[in-house]
């Protein structure tokens, strides 16, 4: 992930909800709706101390209401939420959808 792409992702997370597509360590694909927007998650409190890892992004998982993380280099795509639909007429083999 380039620094610009990473910076844009972090900015999007801090400003709202984001759908992130990434590959888990076990090789399976994962899609997660998450955020880093203040007020959207409880204050983080822990007695554990972890060495910061600049290759990992910790986020608030909206669906599961908990902290999750993923590796920066595993991100395949991300979208700001809500994803807006585009109204259009589509016709497939003479059938209008």
Tab-separated table of C-alpha atoms in Angstrom:
chain	number	residue	atom	x	y	z
A	1	UNK	CA	0.000	0.000	0.000
A	2	UNK	CA	1.470	3.348	-0.998
A	3	UNK	CA	1.790	6.070	1.622
A	4	UNK	CA	-0.821	8.203	-0.186
A	5	UNK	CA	-3.324	5.292	-0.298
A	6	UNK	CA	-2.653	4.568	3.393
A	7	UNK	CA	-3.043	8.232	4.358
A	8	UNK	CA	-6.309	8.454	2.398
A	9	UNK	CA	-7.632	5.299	4.121
A	10	UNK	CA	-6.759	6.613	7.586
A	11	UNK	CA	-8.369	9.966	6.734
A	12	UNK	CA	-11.547	8.209	5.546
A	13	UNK	CA	-11.650	6.090	8.726
A	14	UNK	CA	-11.233	9.147	10.968
A	15	UNK	CA	-14.055	10.959	9.150
A	16	UNK	CA	-16.670	8.197	8.951
A	17	UNK	CA	-17.533	4.596	8.175
A	18	UNK	CA	-15.468	2.658	5.643
A	19	UNK	CA	-15.874	-0.767	4.022
A	20	UNK	CA	-12.429	-2.379	3.829
A	21	UNK	CA	-11.626	-5.428	1.704
A	22	UNK	CA	-8.497	-7.291	2.777
A	23	UNK	CA	-6.845	-10.699	2.885
A	24	UNK	CA	-6.596	-12.338	6.298
A	25	UNK	CA	-3.365	-13.981	7.447
A	26	UNK	CA	-4.896	-17.404	6.674
A	27	UNK	CA	-5.398	-16.317	3.029
A	28	UNK	CA	-9.181	-15.884	3.154
A	29	UNK	CA	-10.838	-12.684	1.984
A	30	UNK	CA	-12.624	-10.445	4.492
A	31	UNK	CA	-14.882	-7.428	4.151
A	32	UNK	CA	-15.297	-5.264	7.235
A	33	UNK	CA	-17.272	-2.084	7.893
A	34	UNK	CA	-15.170	-0.063	10.315
A	35	UNK	CA	-14.313	3.399	11.591
A	36	UNK	CA	-11.914	5.496	13.618
A	37	UNK	CA	-14.320	8.439	13.925
A	38	UNK	CA	-14.376	9.918	17.425
A	39	UNK	CA	-17.610	9.220	19.263
A	40	UNK	CA	-18.401	6.096	17.213
A	41	UNK	CA	-16.750	3.665	19.621
A	42	UNK	CA	-16.126	3.432	23.362
A	43	UNK	CA	-12.946	4.798	24.845
A	44	UNK	CA	-10.195	2.198	24.606
A	45	UNK	CA	-8.950	0.972	27.955
A	46	UNK	CA	-6.543	-1.878	28.482
A	47	UNK	CA	-3.943	-2.973	30.967
A	48	UNK	CA	-2.090	-4.865	28.242
A	49	UNK	CA	0.817	-3.205	26.562
A	50	UNK	CA	1.633	-4.041	22.987
A	51	UNK	CA	4.534	-2.823	20.948
A	52	UNK	CA	3.102	-0.599	18.186
A	53	UNK	CA	3.302	-2.163	14.736
A	54	UNK	CA	3.321	0.342	11.876
A	55	UNK	CA	2.262	-2.408	9.444
A	56	UNK	CA	-1.073	-2.996	11.229
A	57	UNK	CA	-4.184	-0.787	11.323
A	58	UNK	CA	-6.452	-1.150	14.370
A	59	UNK	CA	-10.086	-0.131	13.736
A	60	UNK	CA	-13.517	-0.341	15.354
A	61	UNK	CA	-15.536	-3.126	13.639
A	62	UNK	CA	-19.040	-1.658	13.355
A	63	UNK	CA	-20.883	-4.949	12.797
A	64	UNK	CA	-19.177	-6.858	15.635
A	65	UNK	CA	-18.794	-3.854	17.967
A	66	UNK	CA	-15.172	-4.534	18.803
A	67	UNK	CA	-11.594	-3.689	17.954
A	68	UNK	CA	-10.092	-5.544	14.981
A	69	UNK	CA	-6.937	-5.089	12.969
A	70	UNK	CA	-5.535	-5.866	9.545
A	71	UNK	CA	-2.177	-5.508	7.860
A	72	UNK	CA	-1.723	-2.438	5.643
A	73	UNK	CA	-0.332	-4.527	2.795
A	74	UNK	CA	-3.363	-6.858	2.860
A	75	UNK	CA	-5.910	-4.170	1.845
A	76	UNK	CA	-7.276	-4.775	-1.650
A	77	UNK	CA	-9.925	-2.013	-1.700
A	78	UNK	CA	-11.903	0.350	0.479
A	79	UNK	CA	-15.048	2.434	0.082
A	80	UNK	CA	-16.506	5.248	2.142
A	81	UNK	CA	-19.959	4.405	3.485
A	82	UNK	CA	-22.735	4.723	2.665
A	83	UNK	CA	-22.061	3.555	-0.863
A	84	UNK	CA	-24.469	5.480	-3.027
A	85	UNK	CA	-26.407	3.574	-5.639
A	86	UNK	CA	-26.708	4.917	-9.148
A	87	UNK	CA	-30.132	4.784	-10.769
A	88	UNK	CA	-29.940	3.594	-14.343
A	89	UNK	CA	-32.024	1.619	-16.793
A	90	UNK	CA	-30.385	-1.655	-17.761
A	91	UNK	CA	-31.668	-3.941	-20.441
A	92	UNK	CA	-30.405	-7.508	-20.818
A	93	UNK	CA	-31.637	-9.478	-23.821
A	94	UNK	CA	-34.690	-7.262	-24.121
A	95	UNK	CA	-35.630	-7.438	-20.430
A	96	UNK	CA	-35.492	-4.158	-18.525
A	97	UNK	CA	-34.116	-4.493	-15.015
